[in-house]
CSV table of C-alpha atoms and ligand atoms in Angstrom, one decimal:
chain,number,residue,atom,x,y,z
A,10,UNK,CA,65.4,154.8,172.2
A,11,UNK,CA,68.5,156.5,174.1
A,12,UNK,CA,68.9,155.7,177.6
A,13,UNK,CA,69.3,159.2,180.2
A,14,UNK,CA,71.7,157.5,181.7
A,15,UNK,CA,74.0,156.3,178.0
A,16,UNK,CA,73.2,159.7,176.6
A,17,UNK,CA,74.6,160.5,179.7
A,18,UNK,CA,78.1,158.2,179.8
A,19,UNK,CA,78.1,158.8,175.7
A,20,UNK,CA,78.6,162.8,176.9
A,21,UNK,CA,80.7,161.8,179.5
A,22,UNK,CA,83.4,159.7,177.1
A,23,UNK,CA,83.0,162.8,174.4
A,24,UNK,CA,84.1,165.0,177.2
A,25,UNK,CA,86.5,163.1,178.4
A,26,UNK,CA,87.9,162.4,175.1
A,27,UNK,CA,87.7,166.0,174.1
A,28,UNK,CA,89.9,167.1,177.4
A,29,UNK,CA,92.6,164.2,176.2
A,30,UNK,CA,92.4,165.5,172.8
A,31,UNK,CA,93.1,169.1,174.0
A,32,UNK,CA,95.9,168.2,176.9
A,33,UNK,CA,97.5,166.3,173.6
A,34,UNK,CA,97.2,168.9,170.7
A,35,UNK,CA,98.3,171.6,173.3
A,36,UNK,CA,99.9,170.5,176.2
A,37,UNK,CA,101.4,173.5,178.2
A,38,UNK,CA,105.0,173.6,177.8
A,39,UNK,CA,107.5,173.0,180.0
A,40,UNK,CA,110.7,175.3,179.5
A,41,UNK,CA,114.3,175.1,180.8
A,42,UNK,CA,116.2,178.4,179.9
A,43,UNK,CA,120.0,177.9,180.4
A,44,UNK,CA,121.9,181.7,180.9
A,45,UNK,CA,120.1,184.6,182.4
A,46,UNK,CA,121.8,187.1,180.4
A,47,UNK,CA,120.3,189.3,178.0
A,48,UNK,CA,118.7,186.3,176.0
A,49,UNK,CA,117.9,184.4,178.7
A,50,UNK,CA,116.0,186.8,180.3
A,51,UNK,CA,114.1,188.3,176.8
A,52,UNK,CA,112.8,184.4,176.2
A,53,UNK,CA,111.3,184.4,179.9
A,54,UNK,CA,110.1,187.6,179.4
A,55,UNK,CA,107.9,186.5,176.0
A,56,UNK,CA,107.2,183.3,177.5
A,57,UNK,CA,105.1,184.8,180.6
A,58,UNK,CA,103.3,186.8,178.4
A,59,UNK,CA,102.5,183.8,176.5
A,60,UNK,CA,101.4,182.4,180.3
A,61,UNK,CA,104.6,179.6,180.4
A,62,UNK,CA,106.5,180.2,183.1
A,63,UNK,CA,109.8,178.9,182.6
A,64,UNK,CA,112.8,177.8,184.6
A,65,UNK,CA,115.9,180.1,184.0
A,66,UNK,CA,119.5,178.4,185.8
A,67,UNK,CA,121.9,180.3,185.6
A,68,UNK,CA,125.8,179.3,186.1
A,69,UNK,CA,126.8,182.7,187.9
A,70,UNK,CA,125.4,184.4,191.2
A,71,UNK,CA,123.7,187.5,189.6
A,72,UNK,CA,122.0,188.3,186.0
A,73,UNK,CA,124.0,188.9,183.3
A,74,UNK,CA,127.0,187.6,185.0
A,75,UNK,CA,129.0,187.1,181.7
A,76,UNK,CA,128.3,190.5,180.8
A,77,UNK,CA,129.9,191.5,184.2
A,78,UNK,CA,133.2,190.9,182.7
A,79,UNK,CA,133.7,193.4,180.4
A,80,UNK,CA,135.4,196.8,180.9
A,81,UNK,CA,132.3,198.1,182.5
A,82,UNK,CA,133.2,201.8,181.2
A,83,UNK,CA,133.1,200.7,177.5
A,84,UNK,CA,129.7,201.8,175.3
A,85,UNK,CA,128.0,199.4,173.4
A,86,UNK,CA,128.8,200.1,169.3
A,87,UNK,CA,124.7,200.3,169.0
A,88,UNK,CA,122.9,203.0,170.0
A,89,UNK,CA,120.1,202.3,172.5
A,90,UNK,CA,116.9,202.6,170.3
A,91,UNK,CA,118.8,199.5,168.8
A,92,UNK,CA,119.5,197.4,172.1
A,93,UNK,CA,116.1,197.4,173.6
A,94,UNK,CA,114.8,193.7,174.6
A,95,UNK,CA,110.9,193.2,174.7
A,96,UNK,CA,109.2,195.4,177.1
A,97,UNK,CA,111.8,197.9,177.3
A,98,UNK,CA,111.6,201.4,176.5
A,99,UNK,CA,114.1,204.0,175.2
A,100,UNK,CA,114.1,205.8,178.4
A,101,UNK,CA,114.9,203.5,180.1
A,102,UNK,CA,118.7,203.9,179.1
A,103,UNK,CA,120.0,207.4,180.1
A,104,UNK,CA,122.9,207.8,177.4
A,105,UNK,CA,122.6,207.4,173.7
A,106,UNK,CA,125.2,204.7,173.6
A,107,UNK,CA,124.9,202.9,177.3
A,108,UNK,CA,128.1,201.8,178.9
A,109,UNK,CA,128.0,198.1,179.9
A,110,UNK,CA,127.8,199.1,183.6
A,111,UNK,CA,124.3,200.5,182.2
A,112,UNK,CA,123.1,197.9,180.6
A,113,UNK,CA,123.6,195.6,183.4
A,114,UNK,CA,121.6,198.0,185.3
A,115,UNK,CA,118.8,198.0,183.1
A,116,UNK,CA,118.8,194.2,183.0
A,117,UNK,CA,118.4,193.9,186.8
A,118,UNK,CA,115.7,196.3,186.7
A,119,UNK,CA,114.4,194.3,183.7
A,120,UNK,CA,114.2,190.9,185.8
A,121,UNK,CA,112.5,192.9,189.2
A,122,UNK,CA,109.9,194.8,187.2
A,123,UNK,CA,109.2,191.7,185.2
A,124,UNK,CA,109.6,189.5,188.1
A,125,UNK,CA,111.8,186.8,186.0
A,126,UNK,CA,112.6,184.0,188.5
A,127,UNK,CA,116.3,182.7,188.2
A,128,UNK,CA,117.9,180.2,189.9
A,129,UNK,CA,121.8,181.0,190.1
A,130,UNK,CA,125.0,179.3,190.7
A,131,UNK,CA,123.9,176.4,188.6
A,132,UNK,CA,126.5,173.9,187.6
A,133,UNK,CA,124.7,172.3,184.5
A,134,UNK,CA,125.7,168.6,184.0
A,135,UNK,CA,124.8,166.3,181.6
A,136,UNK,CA,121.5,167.4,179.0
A,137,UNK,CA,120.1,164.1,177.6
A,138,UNK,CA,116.9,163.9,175.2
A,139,UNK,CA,114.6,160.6,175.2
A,140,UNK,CA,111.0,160.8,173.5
A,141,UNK,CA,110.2,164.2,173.2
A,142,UNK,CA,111.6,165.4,177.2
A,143,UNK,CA,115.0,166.7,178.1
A,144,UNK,CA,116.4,165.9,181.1
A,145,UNK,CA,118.8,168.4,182.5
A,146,UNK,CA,121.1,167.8,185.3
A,147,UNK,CA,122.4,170.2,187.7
A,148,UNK,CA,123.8,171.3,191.2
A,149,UNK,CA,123.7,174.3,193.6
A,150,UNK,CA,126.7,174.6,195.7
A,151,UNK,CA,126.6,171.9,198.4
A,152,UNK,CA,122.8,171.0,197.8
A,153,UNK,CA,122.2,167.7,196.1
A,154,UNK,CA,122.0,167.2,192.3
A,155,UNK,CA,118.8,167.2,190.7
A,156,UNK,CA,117.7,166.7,187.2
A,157,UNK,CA,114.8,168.5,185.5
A,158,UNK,CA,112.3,167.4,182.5
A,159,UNK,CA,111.2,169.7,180.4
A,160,UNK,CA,109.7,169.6,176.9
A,161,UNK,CA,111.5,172.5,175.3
A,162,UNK,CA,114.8,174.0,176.2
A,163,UNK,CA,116.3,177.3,175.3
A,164,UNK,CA,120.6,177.6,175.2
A,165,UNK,CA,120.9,181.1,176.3
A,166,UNK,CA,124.5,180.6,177.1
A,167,UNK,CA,125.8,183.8,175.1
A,168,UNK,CA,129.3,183.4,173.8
A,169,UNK,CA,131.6,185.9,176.1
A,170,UNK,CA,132.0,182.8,178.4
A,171,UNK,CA,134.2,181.4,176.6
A,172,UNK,CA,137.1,183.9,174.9
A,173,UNK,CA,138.8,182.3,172.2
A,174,UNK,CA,142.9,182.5,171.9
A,175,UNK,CA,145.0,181.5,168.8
A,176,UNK,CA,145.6,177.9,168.9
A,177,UNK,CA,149.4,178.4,168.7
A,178,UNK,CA,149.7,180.3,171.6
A,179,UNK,CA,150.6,178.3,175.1
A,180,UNK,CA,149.8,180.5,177.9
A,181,UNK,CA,152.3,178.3,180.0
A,182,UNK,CA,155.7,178.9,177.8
A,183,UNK,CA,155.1,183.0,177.4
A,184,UNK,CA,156.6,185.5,180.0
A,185,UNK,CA,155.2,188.9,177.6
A,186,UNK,CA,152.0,189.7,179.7
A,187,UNK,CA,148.8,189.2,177.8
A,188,UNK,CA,144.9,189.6,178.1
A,189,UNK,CA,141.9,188.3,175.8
A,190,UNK,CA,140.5,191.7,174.6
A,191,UNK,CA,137.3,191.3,177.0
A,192,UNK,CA,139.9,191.4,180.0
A,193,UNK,CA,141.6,195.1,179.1
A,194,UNK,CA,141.3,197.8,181.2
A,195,UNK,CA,142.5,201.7,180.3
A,196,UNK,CA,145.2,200.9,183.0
A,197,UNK,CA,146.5,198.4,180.9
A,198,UNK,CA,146.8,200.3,178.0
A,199,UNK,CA,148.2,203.1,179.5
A,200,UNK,CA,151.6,201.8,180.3
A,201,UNK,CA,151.6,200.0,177.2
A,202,UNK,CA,155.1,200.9,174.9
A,203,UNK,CA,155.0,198.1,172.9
A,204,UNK,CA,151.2,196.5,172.1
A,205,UNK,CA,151.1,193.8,169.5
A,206,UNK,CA,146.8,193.4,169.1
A,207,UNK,CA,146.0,190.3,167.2
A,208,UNK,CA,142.8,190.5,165.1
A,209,UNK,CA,141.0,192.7,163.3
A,210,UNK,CA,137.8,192.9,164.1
A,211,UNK,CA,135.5,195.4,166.2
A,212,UNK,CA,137.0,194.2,169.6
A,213,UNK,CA,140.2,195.0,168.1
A,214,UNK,CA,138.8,198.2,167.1
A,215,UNK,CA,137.7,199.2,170.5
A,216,UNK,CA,141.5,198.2,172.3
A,217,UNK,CA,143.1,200.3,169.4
A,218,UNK,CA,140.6,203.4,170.4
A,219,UNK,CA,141.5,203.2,173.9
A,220,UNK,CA,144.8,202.8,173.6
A,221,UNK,CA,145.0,206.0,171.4
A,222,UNK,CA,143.2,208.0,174.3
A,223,UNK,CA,145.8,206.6,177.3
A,224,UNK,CA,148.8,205.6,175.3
A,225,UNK,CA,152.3,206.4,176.8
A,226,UNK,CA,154.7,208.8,175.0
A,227,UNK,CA,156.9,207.6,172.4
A,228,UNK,CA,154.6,204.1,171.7
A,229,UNK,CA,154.2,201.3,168.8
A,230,UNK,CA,151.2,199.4,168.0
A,231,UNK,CA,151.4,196.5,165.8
A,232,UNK,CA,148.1,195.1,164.6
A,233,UNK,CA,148.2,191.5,163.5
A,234,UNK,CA,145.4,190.5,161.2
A,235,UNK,CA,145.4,187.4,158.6
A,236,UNK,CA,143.2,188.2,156.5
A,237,UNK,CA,142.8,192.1,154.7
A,238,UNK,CA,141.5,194.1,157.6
A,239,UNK,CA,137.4,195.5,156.8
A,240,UNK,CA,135.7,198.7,157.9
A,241,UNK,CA,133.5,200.7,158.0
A,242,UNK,CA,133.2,204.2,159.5
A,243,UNK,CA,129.8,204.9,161.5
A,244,UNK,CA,128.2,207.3,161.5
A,245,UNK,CA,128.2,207.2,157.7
A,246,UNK,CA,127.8,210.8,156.3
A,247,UNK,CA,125.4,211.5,159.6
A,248,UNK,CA,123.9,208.5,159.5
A,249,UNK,CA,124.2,205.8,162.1
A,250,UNK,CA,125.2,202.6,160.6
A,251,UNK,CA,123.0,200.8,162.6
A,252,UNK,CA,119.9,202.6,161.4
A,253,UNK,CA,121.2,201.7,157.7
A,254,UNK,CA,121.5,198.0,159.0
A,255,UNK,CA,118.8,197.4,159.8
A,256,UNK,CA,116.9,195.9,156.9
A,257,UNK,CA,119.8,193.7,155.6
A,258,UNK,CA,121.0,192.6,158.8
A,259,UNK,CA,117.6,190.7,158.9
A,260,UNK,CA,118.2,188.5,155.9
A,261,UNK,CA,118.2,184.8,157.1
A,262,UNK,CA,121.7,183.6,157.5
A,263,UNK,CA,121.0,180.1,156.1
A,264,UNK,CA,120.8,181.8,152.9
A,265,UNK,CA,124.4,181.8,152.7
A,266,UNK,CA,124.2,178.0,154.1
A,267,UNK,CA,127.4,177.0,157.2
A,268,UNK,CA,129.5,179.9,155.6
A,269,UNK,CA,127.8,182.4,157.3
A,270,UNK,CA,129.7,181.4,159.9
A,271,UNK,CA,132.6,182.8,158.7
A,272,UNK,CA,131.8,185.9,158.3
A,273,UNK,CA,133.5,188.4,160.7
A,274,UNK,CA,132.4,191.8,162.1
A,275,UNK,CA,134.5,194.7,160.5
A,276,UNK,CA,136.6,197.2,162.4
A,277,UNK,CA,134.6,200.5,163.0
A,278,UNK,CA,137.6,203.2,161.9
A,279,UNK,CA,135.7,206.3,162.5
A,280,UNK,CA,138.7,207.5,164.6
A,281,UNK,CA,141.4,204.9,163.6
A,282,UNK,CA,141.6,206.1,159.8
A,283,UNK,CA,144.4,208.5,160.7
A,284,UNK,CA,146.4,206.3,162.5
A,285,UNK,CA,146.0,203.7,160.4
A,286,UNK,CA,146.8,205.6,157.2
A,287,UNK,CA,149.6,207.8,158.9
A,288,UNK,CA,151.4,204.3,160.7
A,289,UNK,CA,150.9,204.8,163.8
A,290,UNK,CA,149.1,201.6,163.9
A,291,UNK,CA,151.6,199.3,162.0
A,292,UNK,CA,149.4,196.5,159.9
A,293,UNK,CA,151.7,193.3,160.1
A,294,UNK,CA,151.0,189.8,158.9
A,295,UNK,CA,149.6,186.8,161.3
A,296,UNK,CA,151.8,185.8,164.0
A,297,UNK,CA,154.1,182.2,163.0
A,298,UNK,CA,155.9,181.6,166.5
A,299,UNK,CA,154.7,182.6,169.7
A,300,UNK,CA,158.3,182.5,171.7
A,301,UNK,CA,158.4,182.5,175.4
A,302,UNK,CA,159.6,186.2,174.8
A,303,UNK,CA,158.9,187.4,171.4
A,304,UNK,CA,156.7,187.0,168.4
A,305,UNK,CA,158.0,186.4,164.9
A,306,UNK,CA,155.8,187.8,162.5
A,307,UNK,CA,157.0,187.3,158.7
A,308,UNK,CA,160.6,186.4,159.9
A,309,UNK,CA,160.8,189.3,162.3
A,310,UNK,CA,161.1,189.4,166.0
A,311,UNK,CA,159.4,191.6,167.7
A,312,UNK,CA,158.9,192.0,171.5
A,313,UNK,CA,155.5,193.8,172.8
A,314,UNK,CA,155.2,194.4,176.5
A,315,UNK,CA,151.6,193.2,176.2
A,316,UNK,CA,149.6,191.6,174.1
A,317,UNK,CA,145.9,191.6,173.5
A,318,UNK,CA,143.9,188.8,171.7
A,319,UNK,CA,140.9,190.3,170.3
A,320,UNK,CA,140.4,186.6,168.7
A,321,UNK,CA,136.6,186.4,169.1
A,322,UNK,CA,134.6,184.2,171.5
A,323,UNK,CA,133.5,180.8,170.5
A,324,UNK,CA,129.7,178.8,171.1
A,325,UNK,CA,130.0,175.9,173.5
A,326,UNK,CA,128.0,173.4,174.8
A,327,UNK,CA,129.7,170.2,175.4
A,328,UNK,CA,127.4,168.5,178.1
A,329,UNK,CA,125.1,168.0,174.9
A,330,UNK,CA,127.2,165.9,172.6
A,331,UNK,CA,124.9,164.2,170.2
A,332,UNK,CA,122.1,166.9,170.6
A,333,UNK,CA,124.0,169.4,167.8
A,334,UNK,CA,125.2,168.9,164.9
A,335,UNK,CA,128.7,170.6,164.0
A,336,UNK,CA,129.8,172.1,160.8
A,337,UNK,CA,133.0,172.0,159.3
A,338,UNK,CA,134.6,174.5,161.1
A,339,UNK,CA,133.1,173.5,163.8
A,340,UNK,CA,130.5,175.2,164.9
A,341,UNK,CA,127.1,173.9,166.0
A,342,UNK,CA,124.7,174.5,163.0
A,343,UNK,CA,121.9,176.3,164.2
A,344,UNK,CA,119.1,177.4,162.0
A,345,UNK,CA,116.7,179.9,162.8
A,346,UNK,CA,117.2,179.3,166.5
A,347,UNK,CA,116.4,175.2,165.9
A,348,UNK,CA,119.2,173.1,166.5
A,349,UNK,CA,118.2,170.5,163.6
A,350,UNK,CA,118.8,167.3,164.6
A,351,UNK,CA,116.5,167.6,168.3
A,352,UNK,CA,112.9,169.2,168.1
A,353,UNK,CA,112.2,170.9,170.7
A,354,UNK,CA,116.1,172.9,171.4
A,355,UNK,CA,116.6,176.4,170.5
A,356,UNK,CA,119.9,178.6,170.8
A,357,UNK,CA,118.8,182.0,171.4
A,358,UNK,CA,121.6,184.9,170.7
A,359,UNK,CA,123.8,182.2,168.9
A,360,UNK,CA,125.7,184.3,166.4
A,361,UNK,CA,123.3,184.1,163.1
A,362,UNK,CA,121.7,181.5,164.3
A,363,UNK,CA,118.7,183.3,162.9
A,364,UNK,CA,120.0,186.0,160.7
A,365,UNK,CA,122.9,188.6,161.2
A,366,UNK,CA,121.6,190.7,163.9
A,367,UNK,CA,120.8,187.1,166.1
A,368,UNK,CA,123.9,188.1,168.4
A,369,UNK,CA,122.9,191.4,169.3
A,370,UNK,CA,120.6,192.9,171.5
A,371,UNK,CA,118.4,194.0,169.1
A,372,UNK,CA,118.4,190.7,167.3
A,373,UNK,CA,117.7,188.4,170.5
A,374,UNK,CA,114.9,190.6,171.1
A,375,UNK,CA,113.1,190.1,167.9
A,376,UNK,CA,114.1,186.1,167.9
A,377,UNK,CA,112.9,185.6,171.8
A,378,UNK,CA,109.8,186.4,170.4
A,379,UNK,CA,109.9,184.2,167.7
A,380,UNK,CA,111.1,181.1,169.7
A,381,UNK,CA,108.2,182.0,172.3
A,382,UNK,CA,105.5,181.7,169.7
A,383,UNK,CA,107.7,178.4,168.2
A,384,UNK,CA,107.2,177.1,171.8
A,385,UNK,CA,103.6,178.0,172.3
A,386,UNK,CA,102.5,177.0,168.7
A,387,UNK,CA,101.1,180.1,167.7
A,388,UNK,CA,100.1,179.8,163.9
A,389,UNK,CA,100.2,183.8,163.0
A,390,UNK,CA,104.2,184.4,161.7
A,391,UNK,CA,104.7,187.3,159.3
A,392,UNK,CA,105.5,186.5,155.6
A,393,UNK,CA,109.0,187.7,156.5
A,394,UNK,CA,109.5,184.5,159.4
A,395,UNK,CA,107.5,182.1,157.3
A,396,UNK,CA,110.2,182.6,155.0
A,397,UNK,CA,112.7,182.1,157.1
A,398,UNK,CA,111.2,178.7,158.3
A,399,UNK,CA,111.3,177.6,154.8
A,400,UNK,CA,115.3,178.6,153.9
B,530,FAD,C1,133.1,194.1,173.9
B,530,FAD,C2,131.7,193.8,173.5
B,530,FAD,C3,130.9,194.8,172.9
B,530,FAD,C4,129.6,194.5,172.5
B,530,FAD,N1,128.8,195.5,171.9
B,530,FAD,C5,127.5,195.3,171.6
B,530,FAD,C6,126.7,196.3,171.1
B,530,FAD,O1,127.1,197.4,170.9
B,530,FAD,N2,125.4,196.0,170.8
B,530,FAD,C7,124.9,194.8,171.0
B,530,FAD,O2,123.7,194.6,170.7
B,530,FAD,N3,125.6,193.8,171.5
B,530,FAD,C8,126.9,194.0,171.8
B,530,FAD,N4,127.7,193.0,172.3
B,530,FAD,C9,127.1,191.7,172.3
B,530,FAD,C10,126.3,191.5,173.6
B,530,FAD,O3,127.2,191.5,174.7
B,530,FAD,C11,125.5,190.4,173.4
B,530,FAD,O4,124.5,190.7,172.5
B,530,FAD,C12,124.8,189.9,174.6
B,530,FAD,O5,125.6,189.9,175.8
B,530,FAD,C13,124.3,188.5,174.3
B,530,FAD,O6,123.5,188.1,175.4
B,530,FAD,P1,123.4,186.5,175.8
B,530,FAD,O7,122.4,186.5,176.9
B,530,FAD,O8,123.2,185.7,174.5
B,530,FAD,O9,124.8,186.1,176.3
B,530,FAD,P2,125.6,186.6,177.6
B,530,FAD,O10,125.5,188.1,177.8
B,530,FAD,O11,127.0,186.0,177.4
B,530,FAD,O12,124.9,185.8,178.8
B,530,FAD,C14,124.9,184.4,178.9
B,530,FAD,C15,124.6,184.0,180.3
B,530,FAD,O13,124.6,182.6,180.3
B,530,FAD,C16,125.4,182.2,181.5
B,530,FAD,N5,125.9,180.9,181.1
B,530,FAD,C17,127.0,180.6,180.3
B,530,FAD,N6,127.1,179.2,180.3
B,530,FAD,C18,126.2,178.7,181.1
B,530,FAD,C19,125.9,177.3,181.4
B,530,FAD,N7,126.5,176.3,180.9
B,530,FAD,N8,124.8,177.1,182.2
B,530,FAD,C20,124.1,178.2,182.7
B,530,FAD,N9,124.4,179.5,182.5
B,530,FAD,C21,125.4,179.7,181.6
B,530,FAD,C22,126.4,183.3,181.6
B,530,FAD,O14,126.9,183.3,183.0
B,530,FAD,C23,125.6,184.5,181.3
B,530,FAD,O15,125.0,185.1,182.4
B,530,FAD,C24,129.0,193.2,172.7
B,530,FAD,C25,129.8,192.2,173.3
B,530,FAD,C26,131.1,192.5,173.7
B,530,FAD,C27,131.9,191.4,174.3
């Protein structure tokens, strides 16, 4: 016969192992958030309503401090339907394409009414992984360094931090002014006689538009590309291209395998067609000398009075060498938001890290949620992200 008191201490160990059993299967997650820009803040958002409570350091003083450094009077391409993060509503954006100066509006509201804690001025050291715990290192100003564990971490580190310039161009040896296309202003454009704009993408896109609005009398525009120059013209017949986008730009990237990487956002030439057609805006080859004074391109010398780099932005970690994996061009592979070779690290608004729209608003938005339900281990995904998980 059973004993009260062993039926009692049998309950007890059952209990006890029960609780152990459940602290293991589903311990609560500790999250460290890196950028408090428009990714970093989405995946804090759809972690509290999960109930983790992550902790967001972020490098500048303020939210969206990256974002801060664009021309703050330029308008997002997408309308704002398309760049809503999780929680927002339309309304909360007054224009139909938002100026950056409003969308860094609307993501301070989003961090007060959401009540997203963020530690700024955060200079992020070295980010190690041993067992399953990352240990990130880090200091505030003058206070002393400290180093936090945590069992998942989220890169939100966005890309306009670091603007990319050709590698054959030494700032030090060139006297012709110059900016990266994030730095120009409509003042700079407007005195501009001479602008040579190297690349042909949608940045370059946006310089060329501007310039067309402020330009000086009697001007030249060269436009330097090195590969054929693609476009597109939204709205197409009516339509906005982003509305027609929006199915395919969610096919998973790693469909196309590391190559996707490659693949580069065409010029929107809605109101550059004429120009372009007419020669206004001269198409000349790649650039083969950057001179202290001149460019040759193709054997000719020319001589802007400014130049404008609208070369891209590149991905950068490099406190976490041996946590990513590069691929040949090298780019950290990222797949689906995972970063393959460590469990646990995702890179949220990493450019098709997921599929095509990963680097927009619209795309971080739909992939915060998906890392938060990685994270938490929900089991209910859509046929459409089980599929993913499996390319
Ligand atoms: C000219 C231009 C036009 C664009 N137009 C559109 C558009 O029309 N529609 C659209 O959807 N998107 C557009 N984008 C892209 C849009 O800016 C990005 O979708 C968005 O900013 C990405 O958010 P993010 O949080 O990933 O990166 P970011 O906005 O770059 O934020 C990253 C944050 O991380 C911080 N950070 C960086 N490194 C570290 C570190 N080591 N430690 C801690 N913090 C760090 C930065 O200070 C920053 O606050 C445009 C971008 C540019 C440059």
């Amino acid at each position: 016969m059973i004993q009260p008191q062993s039926a009692a201490c049998v309950l007890c160990a059952s209990f006890g192992k029960l609780v152990w059993h459940l602290e293991f299967m589903s311990p609560v997650p500790r999250v460290i958030i890196l950028g408090a820009g428009p990714a970093g803040l989405a995946a804090a958002y759809c972690l509290k309503q999960r109930g983790v409570s992550a902790t967001v350091l972020e490098r500048g003083n303020t939210v969206a401090a990256a974002l801060r450094r664009a021309d703050p009077e330029t308008r997002l391409l997408s309308p704002a339907r398309h760049s809503l993060l999780p929680g927002m509503v339309r309304d909360w954006y007054a224009d139909e394409y938002p100026t950056f100066a409003e969308l860094i509006r609307i993501l301070e509201r989003y961090r007060t009414q959401f009540a997203i804690d963020i530690t700024t001025g955060v200079d992020i050291g070295q980010i190690t992984h041993e067992g399953s715990e990352f240990h990130v290192q880090g200091c505030v100003a003058e206070e002393a360094p400290f180093t936090i564990a945590a069992s998942h971490l989220i890169l939100a580190t966005g890309v306009i931090s670091s603007p990319v310039l050709p590698d054959d161009f030494d700032p030090t040896h060139c006297t012709i002014p110059w900016k990266h296309s994030l730095d120009v202003r409509a003042d700079d454009l407007r005195t501009a006689r001479r602008l040579l704009v190297v690349g042909g993408g949608s940045s370059a896109g946006e310089v060329l538009e501007r310039w067309l609005d402020v330009r000086p009398a009697e001007s030249t525009v060269w436009l330097s590309l090195r590969s054929p120059l693609r476009t597109y013209v939204n709205p197409f017949f009516g339509i906005e291209w982003h509305d027609i986008a929006s199915i395919p730009e969610r096919l998973p990237a790693s469909l196309f395998g590391w190559r996707a990487g490659r693949l580069r956002e065409p010029m929107n030439v809605r109101t550059l067609k004429p120009p372009l057609r007419g020669g206004l805006i001269q198409r000349v080859g790649p650039v083969t000398q950057y001179a202290s004074d001149h460019v040759v391109i193709g054997g000719t010398h020319i001589e802007p009075d400014l130049m404008v780099f609208a070369t891209g932005y590149r991905a950068a970690m490099p406190q976490m060498d041996g946590l990513i994996q590069y691929d040949p061009d090298g780019r950290p592979i990222v797949k689906n938001c995972g970063v393959p070779p460590t469990p646990g690290l995702y890179w949220l608004g990493y450019r098709y890290g997921r599929n095509f729209a990963s680097p927009y608003i619209r795309g971080i938005a739909r992939d915060a949620e998906y890392i938060a339900r990685m994270i938490i281990g929900e089991s209910r995904f859509s046929l459409r992200e089980k599929l993913d998980r499996k390319h």
